[in-house]
Amino acid sequence: MTAKLEQGDIYFFYRSKIDREQVNSIDDVQRFYLVMVPDNDDKARLFIVGKKRLPEISDGSSKSTQREWMLNYLTTSPQQIGKELGPLKYQTSTEGEREQGEAIPAGAGRYLMFEHSDSTRLAYRLHQPDKPGKAQKELGILAEASFVISVRNPEIDAPGFPDEKPDYPQQLKDKFADKRWIDISDTKLLDYENAQLLLIGAHDDLADTEADISSGKPELFDTLGLKPKNWPAAAIEDGKFTTPDFKLDSKSPRGDPTKGGRHGGKAALKSASAAGIAQALKGIDFPRDRDQVVKFAEKHDVRAEIIDVLQELPERKFHTMADLEKAVGEVR
């Protein structure tokens, strides 16, 4: 027996890396977003999905890729979420202004959040594209899937999760007691910026659950106040990775709690210092140019805020770690 907690539209977007001229795979993706728009409500939630893909569905074995975190980046009106997904501009000390394209729609569907046995589940069914393509497969977006979903107690540290915390009122804090994770007994737990969720892959066939997501039709562009002519549609229509068009005016980004330096908190700033970057790149050999340094960092799962700083380095060859650290100091 299931108890429905919430249902609505679910949208998936990806944003390419700064100044990336072509987007051919997940390696060219900087951020992966999930948007929830509950039915009969005037709000929407914009989540950042860690590791840029949804969790895998387990075949019975336990895998690290079966789990992934999400962080509430913003809760506001659907139209304001749409504006947040537009192109971004960054001011750097070495290369002046740099732009990052609009987030690309990669999927639209319906979701249901419900109680199932002794856990909370999030299930969705994709409406667009008709069949998942290369983009959806690399981002972990299936035709339908369900996940065990829980929310992190902000008062208890969780390794691998961002340091920022949601500003929960006391009545929501009390729900955690001394538990590190709890089920979503109250969907208001999802509404606060910096709320952190854990998704665990459960099913890739909703017939294996009691979830009924048969009603409703997602209208991504209308709901988010977007004009289709301004947004590349190849990913959501044909399942192909596509490159941003930059048809909209770019804006400065909001502070991102998963990133460091100018875009994140004090802890992130420290880890993205020249010394912190040198430690994170331990084992790298030289000489290497900027793109090779970034590729090394991505291959070795270096923190996102450090990769962001490395991408701001000048396009030249670095001959020693000291040379690289000096360049980092110049862009900081």
Tab-separated table of C-alpha atoms in Angstrom:
chain	number	residue	atom	x	y	z
A	1	MET	CA	0.000	0.000	0.000
A	2	THR	CA	1.426	3.393	-1.007
A	3	ALA	CA	0.714	6.797	0.487
A	4	LYS	CA	1.165	9.607	-2.023
A	5	LEU	CA	3.187	12.550	-0.745
A	6	GLU	CA	3.495	14.665	-3.889
A	7	GLN	CA	3.322	14.478	-7.663
A	8	GLY	CA	4.096	16.836	-10.498
A	9	ASP	CA	6.325	17.551	-13.477
A	10	ILE	CA	9.997	16.608	-13.519
A	11	TYR	CA	12.535	18.124	-15.908
A	12	PHE	CA	16.200	17.373	-16.549
A	13	PHE	CA	18.776	19.884	-17.812
A	14	TYR	CA	22.527	19.866	-18.345
A	15	ARG	CA	24.883	22.828	-18.623
A	16	SER	CA	28.071	22.578	-20.683
A	17	LYS	CA	31.483	23.612	-19.430
A	18	ILE	CA	32.637	27.199	-19.802
A	19	ASP	CA	33.547	28.195	-23.372
A	20	ARG	CA	32.904	24.642	-24.619
A	21	GLU	CA	32.219	24.936	-28.354
A	22	GLN	CA	30.968	21.374	-28.792
A	23	VAL	CA	29.063	19.076	-26.443
A	24	ASN	CA	29.523	15.458	-27.467
A	25	SER	CA	29.417	13.556	-24.184
A	26	ILE	CA	29.064	13.858	-20.422
A	27	ASP	CA	32.755	14.868	-20.343
A	28	ASP	CA	31.667	18.216	-21.804
A	29	VAL	CA	29.001	18.732	-19.115
A	30	GLN	CA	29.612	20.970	-16.089
A	31	ARG	CA	26.303	20.612	-14.228
A	32	PHE	CA	23.296	18.294	-14.295
A	33	TYR	CA	20.024	19.678	-12.941
A	34	LEU	CA	16.734	18.142	-11.878
A	35	VAL	CA	13.639	20.346	-11.579
A	36	MET	CA	10.521	19.378	-9.611
A	37	VAL	CA	7.299	21.321	-10.165
A	38	PRO	CA	4.607	20.003	-7.781
A	39	ASP	CA	1.014	19.970	-9.018
A	40	ASN	CA	-1.322	22.692	-7.762
A	41	ASP	CA	1.513	24.771	-6.375
A	42	ASP	CA	3.222	27.996	-7.411
A	43	LYS	CA	6.737	26.816	-6.590
A	44	ALA	CA	9.448	24.768	-8.245
A	45	ARG	CA	12.686	23.285	-6.930
A	46	LEU	CA	15.979	23.313	-8.807
A	47	PHE	CA	18.410	20.588	-7.719
A	48	ILE	CA	22.035	19.997	-8.638
A	49	VAL	CA	22.753	16.295	-9.112
A	50	GLY	CA	26.187	15.140	-7.975
A	51	LYS	CA	28.563	13.383	-10.393
A	52	LYS	CA	26.357	14.678	-13.244
A	53	ARG	CA	24.140	11.604	-13.526
A	54	LEU	CA	21.278	9.827	-11.805
A	55	PRO	CA	22.082	6.694	-9.788
A	56	GLU	CA	22.215	3.348	-11.526
A	57	ILE	CA	19.492	0.821	-10.839
A	58	SER	CA	20.944	-2.120	-8.936
A	59	ASP	CA	20.762	-5.663	-10.277
A	60	GLY	CA	21.083	-7.002	-6.765
A	61	SER	CA	24.745	-6.157	-6.252
A	62	SER	CA	25.882	-3.110	-4.308
A	63	LYS	CA	27.646	-0.410	-6.346
A	64	SER	CA	28.858	3.078	-5.524
A	65	THR	CA	27.156	4.282	-8.717
A	66	GLN	CA	23.825	3.158	-7.257
A	67	ARG	CA	23.876	6.148	-4.885
A	68	GLU	CA	24.000	9.848	-5.636
A	69	TRP	CA	23.340	13.117	-3.833
A	70	MET	CA	21.188	16.050	-4.853
A	71	LEU	CA	21.309	19.551	-3.435
A	72	ASN	CA	18.530	22.141	-3.510
A	73	TYR	CA	20.013	25.065	-5.404
A	74	LEU	CA	16.862	27.182	-5.457
A	75	THR	CA	13.161	27.050	-4.589
A	76	THR	CA	11.095	29.755	-6.231
A	77	SER	CA	8.467	30.196	-8.941
A	78	PRO	CA	8.735	27.988	-12.047
A	79	GLN	CA	9.330	31.070	-14.197
A	80	GLN	CA	12.240	32.205	-12.024
A	81	ILE	CA	13.753	28.725	-12.262
A	82	GLY	CA	13.557	29.127	-16.031
A	83	LYS	CA	15.534	32.363	-15.816
A	84	GLU	CA	18.193	30.697	-13.650
A	85	LEU	CA	18.779	28.159	-16.413
A	86	GLY	CA	19.804	30.835	-18.922
A	87	PRO	CA	23.387	31.639	-20.040
A	88	LEU	CA	25.913	32.749	-17.414
A	89	LYS	CA	28.877	35.108	-17.525
A	90	TYR	CA	31.976	35.076	-15.339
A	91	GLN	CA	34.574	37.790	-14.855
A	92	THR	CA	38.130	36.453	-14.569
A	93	SER	CA	41.350	38.336	-13.914
A	94	THR	CA	43.304	36.687	-16.738
A	95	GLU	CA	40.849	36.199	-19.600
A	96	GLY	CA	38.263	38.860	-18.898
A	97	GLU	CA	34.631	37.885	-19.294
A	98	ARG	CA	33.843	34.265	-20.075
A	99	GLU	CA	30.444	32.818	-20.883
A	100	GLN	CA	28.710	29.556	-20.125
A	101	GLY	CA	25.763	28.555	-22.268
A	102	GLU	CA	22.175	28.050	-21.248
A	103	ALA	CA	21.208	24.779	-19.586
A	104	ILE	CA	19.954	22.322	-22.207
A	105	PRO	CA	16.646	20.484	-21.625
A	106	ALA	CA	17.336	16.739	-21.726
A	107	GLY	CA	14.083	15.259	-20.466
A	108	ALA	CA	10.549	15.979	-19.301
A	109	GLY	CA	8.207	13.687	-17.435
A	110	ARG	CA	5.956	13.168	-14.452
A	111	TYR	CA	7.049	12.202	-10.957
A	112	LEU	CA	5.451	10.751	-7.859
A	113	MET	CA	6.840	10.807	-4.337
A	114	PHE	CA	5.279	8.198	-2.087
A	115	GLU	CA	5.754	6.079	0.996
A	116	HIS	CA	6.665	2.488	0.218
A	117	SER	CA	7.211	-0.115	2.932
A	118	ASP	CA	9.695	1.499	5.311
A	119	SER	CA	11.095	4.142	2.946
A	120	THR	CA	10.186	7.111	0.769
A	121	ARG	CA	10.347	6.630	-2.992
A	122	LEU	CA	10.715	9.026	-5.890
A	123	ALA	CA	9.475	7.586	-9.180
A	124	TYR	CA	9.277	9.203	-12.598
A	125	ARG	CA	8.163	8.355	-16.112
A	126	LEU	CA	9.726	10.151	-19.074
A	127	HIS	CA	7.472	11.765	-21.706
A	128	GLN	CA	10.203	13.455	-23.746
A	129	PRO	CA	12.131	12.249	-25.581
A	130	ASP	CA	9.992	9.320	-26.704
A	131	LYS	CA	12.980	7.036	-26.262
A	132	PRO	CA	16.158	7.779	-24.266
A	133	GLY	CA	19.126	8.494	-26.523
A	134	LYS	CA	22.853	8.962	-25.997
A	135	ALA	CA	22.399	12.077	-23.853
A	136	GLN	CA	19.887	10.434	-21.533
A	137	LYS	CA	21.905	7.226	-21.232
A	138	GLU	CA	25.066	9.065	-20.198
A	139	LEU	CA	23.126	11.215	-17.719
A	140	GLY	CA	21.392	8.145	-16.262
A	141	ILE	CA	17.900	9.207	-17.384
A	142	LEU	CA	15.823	6.080	-18.043
A	143	ALA	CA	12.372	5.779	-19.589
A	144	GLU	CA	11.113	5.237	-16.045
A	145	ALA	CA	12.736	4.594	-12.708
A	146	SER	CA	12.265	4.796	-8.969
A	147	PHE	CA	14.672	5.649	-6.175
A	148	VAL	CA	14.763	5.419	-2.424
A	149	ILE	CA	15.030	9.055	-1.328
A	150	SER	CA	16.090	10.436	2.041
A	151	VAL	CA	17.168	13.806	3.411
A	152	ARG	CA	20.344	14.555	5.344
A	153	ASN	CA	20.398	15.880	8.889
A	154	PRO	CA	22.300	19.180	8.476
A	155	GLU	CA	23.691	18.903	12.013
A	156	ILE	CA	25.578	15.672	11.272
A	157	ASP	CA	28.484	15.624	8.831
A	158	ALA	CA	28.274	13.336	5.818
A	159	PRO	CA	31.518	12.643	3.911
A	160	GLY	CA	31.352	13.604	0.254
A	161	PHE	CA	28.494	16.076	0.691
A	162	PRO	CA	28.697	19.884	0.372
A	163	ASP	CA	29.353	21.841	3.565
A	164	GLU	CA	26.489	24.314	3.197
A	165	LYS	CA	23.376	23.709	5.314
A	166	PRO	CA	19.673	24.465	4.872
A	167	ASP	CA	18.117	26.983	7.234
A	168	TYR	CA	15.383	24.685	8.530
A	169	PRO	CA	12.886	25.998	11.105
A	170	GLN	CA	12.891	24.205	14.440
A	171	GLN	CA	9.819	22.064	13.685
A	172	LEU	CA	11.637	20.509	10.729
A	173	LYS	CA	14.923	20.154	12.624
A	174	ASP	CA	13.062	18.188	15.283
A	175	LYS	CA	12.116	15.522	12.737
A	176	PHE	CA	15.738	14.384	12.485
A	177	ALA	CA	16.325	13.745	16.202
A	178	ASP	CA	19.786	12.118	16.192
A	179	LYS	CA	19.464	10.378	12.811
A	180	ARG	CA	21.867	11.121	9.967
A	181	TRP	CA	19.198	10.475	7.299
A	182	ILE	CA	15.405	10.390	7.462
A	183	ASP	CA	12.559	9.614	5.074
A	184	ILE	CA	10.605	12.460	3.482
A	185	SER	CA	7.656	12.517	5.868
A	186	ASP	CA	7.089	16.196	5.046
A	187	THR	CA	7.897	17.494	1.554
A	188	LYS	CA	8.726	20.896	3.060
A	189	LEU	CA	12.086	19.281	3.867
A	190	LEU	CA	12.865	19.589	0.149
A	191	ASP	CA	11.968	23.260	-0.156
A	192	TYR	CA	14.936	24.828	1.624
A	193	GLU	CA	18.020	25.875	-0.300
A	194	ASN	CA	21.010	23.629	0.464
A	195	ALA	CA	18.749	20.751	1.536
A	196	GLN	CA	20.717	17.610	0.683
A	197	LEU	CA	19.137	14.403	-0.535
A	198	LEU	CA	20.389	10.888	-1.113
A	199	LEU	CA	19.019	8.860	-4.021
A	200	ILE	CA	19.481	5.090	-4.207
A	201	GLY	CA	18.489	3.281	-7.383
A	202	ALA	CA	15.556	0.917	-6.808
A	203	HIS	CA	13.603	-0.065	-9.964
A	204	ASP	CA	13.705	0.612	-13.696
A	205	ASP	CA	10.195	-0.777	-14.208
A	206	LEU	CA	7.385	0.939	-12.331
A	207	ALA	CA	5.335	-2.246	-12.596
A	208	ASP	CA	7.619	-3.469	-9.809
A	209	THR	CA	6.258	-0.710	-7.572
A	210	GLU	CA	2.803	0.540	-6.695
A	211	ALA	CA	3.468	3.918	-8.299
A	212	ASP	CA	0.747	5.248	-10.598
A	213	ILE	CA	2.027	8.126	-12.723
A	214	SER	CA	-0.538	7.858	-15.480
A	215	SER	CA	-2.097	11.309	-15.105
A	216	GLY	CA	-0.810	14.656	-16.311
A	217	LYS	CA	1.340	15.834	-19.193
A	218	PRO	CA	4.538	17.840	-18.644
A	219	GLU	CA	4.783	21.183	-20.440
A	220	LEU	CA	8.404	22.146	-19.853
A	221	PHE	CA	8.591	25.349	-21.881
A	222	ASP	CA	5.222	26.764	-20.823
A	223	THR	CA	5.681	25.865	-17.160
A	224	LEU	CA	9.146	27.424	-16.880
A	225	GLY	CA	8.266	30.418	-19.042
A	226	LEU	CA	10.772	29.525	-21.759
A	227	LYS	CA	10.470	30.289	-25.462
A	228	PRO	CA	11.300	27.161	-27.489
A	229	LYS	CA	13.022	29.215	-30.197
A	230	ASN	CA	15.677	30.283	-27.663
A	231	TRP	CA	16.543	26.790	-26.425
A	232	PRO	CA	18.252	23.938	-28.322
A	233	ALA	CA	15.832	21.008	-28.550
A	234	ALA	CA	17.899	18.149	-30.002
A	235	ALA	CA	18.489	16.553	-26.594
A	236	ILE	CA	14.858	16.537	-25.483
A	237	GLU	CA	13.463	15.667	-28.915
A	238	ASP	CA	16.023	13.246	-30.331
A	239	GLY	CA	18.144	12.265	-27.324
A	240	LYS	CA	21.320	13.810	-28.750
A	241	PHE	CA	23.826	15.966	-26.911
A	242	THR	CA	23.629	19.474	-28.291
A	243	THR	CA	25.499	22.739	-27.869
A	244	PRO	CA	24.009	25.933	-26.366
A	245	ASP	CA	22.875	28.670	-28.755
A	246	PHE	CA	23.526	31.734	-26.532
A	247	LYS	CA	20.379	33.418	-27.891
A	248	LEU	CA	19.546	34.871	-24.477
A	249	ASP	CA	21.396	37.539	-22.510
A	250	SER	CA	23.817	36.038	-20.011
A	251	LYS	CA	23.756	36.870	-16.297
A	252	SER	CA	26.107	36.487	-13.366
A	253	PRO	CA	25.560	33.216	-11.472
A	254	ARG	CA	24.164	32.908	-7.985
A	255	GLY	CA	26.517	31.565	-5.319
A	256	ASP	CA	26.837	27.811	-5.789
A	257	PRO	CA	27.297	25.859	-2.527
A	258	THR	CA	28.883	22.932	-4.353
A	259	LYS	CA	31.648	25.133	-5.756
A	260	GLY	CA	34.503	27.159	-4.365
A	261	GLY	CA	36.153	30.541	-4.541
A	262	ARG	CA	33.986	33.339	-5.830
A	263	HIS	CA	31.052	30.980	-6.298
A	264	GLY	CA	31.059	29.096	-2.990
A	265	GLY	CA	31.659	29.188	0.743
A	266	LYS	CA	34.724	29.606	2.957
A	267	ALA	CA	35.488	25.900	3.145
A	268	ALA	CA	35.419	25.645	-0.618
A	269	LEU	CA	37.639	28.702	-0.935
A	270	LYS	CA	40.265	27.048	1.241
A	271	SER	CA	40.221	23.774	-0.705
A	272	ALA	CA	40.542	25.654	-4.003
A	273	SER	CA	43.595	27.645	-2.882
A	274	ALA	CA	46.909	27.136	-4.666
A	275	ALA	CA	48.076	24.790	-1.900
A	276	GLY	CA	44.790	22.889	-1.917
A	277	ILE	CA	44.966	22.456	-5.670
A	278	ALA	CA	48.556	21.214	-5.480
A	279	GLN	CA	47.463	18.572	-2.977
A	280	ALA	CA	44.485	17.558	-5.127
A	281	LEU	CA	46.723	17.166	-8.194
A	282	LYS	CA	49.283	15.027	-6.398
A	283	GLY	CA	50.865	12.619	-8.875
A	284	ILE	CA	50.473	14.784	-11.968
A	285	ASP	CA	53.484	15.039	-14.251
A	286	PHE	CA	54.622	18.046	-16.262
A	287	PRO	CA	54.688	19.733	-18.697
A	288	ARG	CA	50.927	19.936	-19.310
A	289	ASP	CA	48.667	22.552	-20.832
A	290	ARG	CA	45.474	23.784	-19.172
A	291	ASP	CA	43.156	21.276	-20.837
A	292	GLN	CA	45.452	18.393	-19.909
A	293	VAL	CA	45.503	19.550	-16.278
A	294	VAL	CA	41.694	19.745	-16.236
A	295	LYS	CA	41.432	16.299	-17.802
A	296	PHE	CA	43.758	14.857	-15.141
A	297	ALA	CA	41.640	16.448	-12.402
A	298	GLU	CA	38.393	15.092	-13.839
A	299	LYS	CA	39.851	11.606	-14.265
A	300	HIS	CA	40.936	11.560	-10.618
A	301	ASP	CA	37.582	12.845	-9.269
A	302	VAL	CA	39.001	16.129	-8.001
A	303	ARG	CA	36.400	18.344	-6.307
A	304	ALA	CA	34.219	20.450	-8.604
A	305	GLU	CA	35.341	23.798	-7.174
A	306	ILE	CA	38.979	22.982	-7.978
A	307	ILE	CA	38.119	21.997	-11.541
A	308	ASP	CA	36.249	25.291	-11.917
A	309	VAL	CA	39.406	27.200	-10.947
A	310	LEU	CA	41.585	25.123	-13.273
A	311	GLN	CA	39.274	25.936	-16.174
A	312	GLU	CA	39.957	29.633	-15.575
A	313	LEU	CA	43.712	29.222	-16.041
A	314	PRO	CA	45.298	30.784	-19.134
A	315	GLU	CA	45.641	28.570	-22.198
A	316	ARG	CA	49.351	27.832	-21.979
A	317	LYS	CA	51.716	25.074	-20.953
A	318	PHE	CA	52.738	24.642	-17.307
A	319	HIS	CA	56.200	23.191	-16.683
A	320	THR	CA	56.144	22.658	-12.906
A	321	MET	CA	53.682	22.605	-10.023
A	322	ALA	CA	55.129	25.934	-8.875
A	323	ASP	CA	54.329	27.355	-12.306
A	324	LEU	CA	50.756	26.089	-11.993
A	325	GLU	CA	50.361	27.410	-8.434
A	326	LYS	CA	51.533	30.851	-9.554
A	327	ALA	CA	48.891	30.879	-12.291
A	328	VAL	CA	46.233	29.811	-9.786
A	329	GLY	CA	47.212	32.714	-7.552
A	330	GLU	CA	46.757	35.105	-10.460
A	331	VAL	CA	43.184	33.985	-11.196
A	332	ARG	CA	42.210	33.927	-7.500
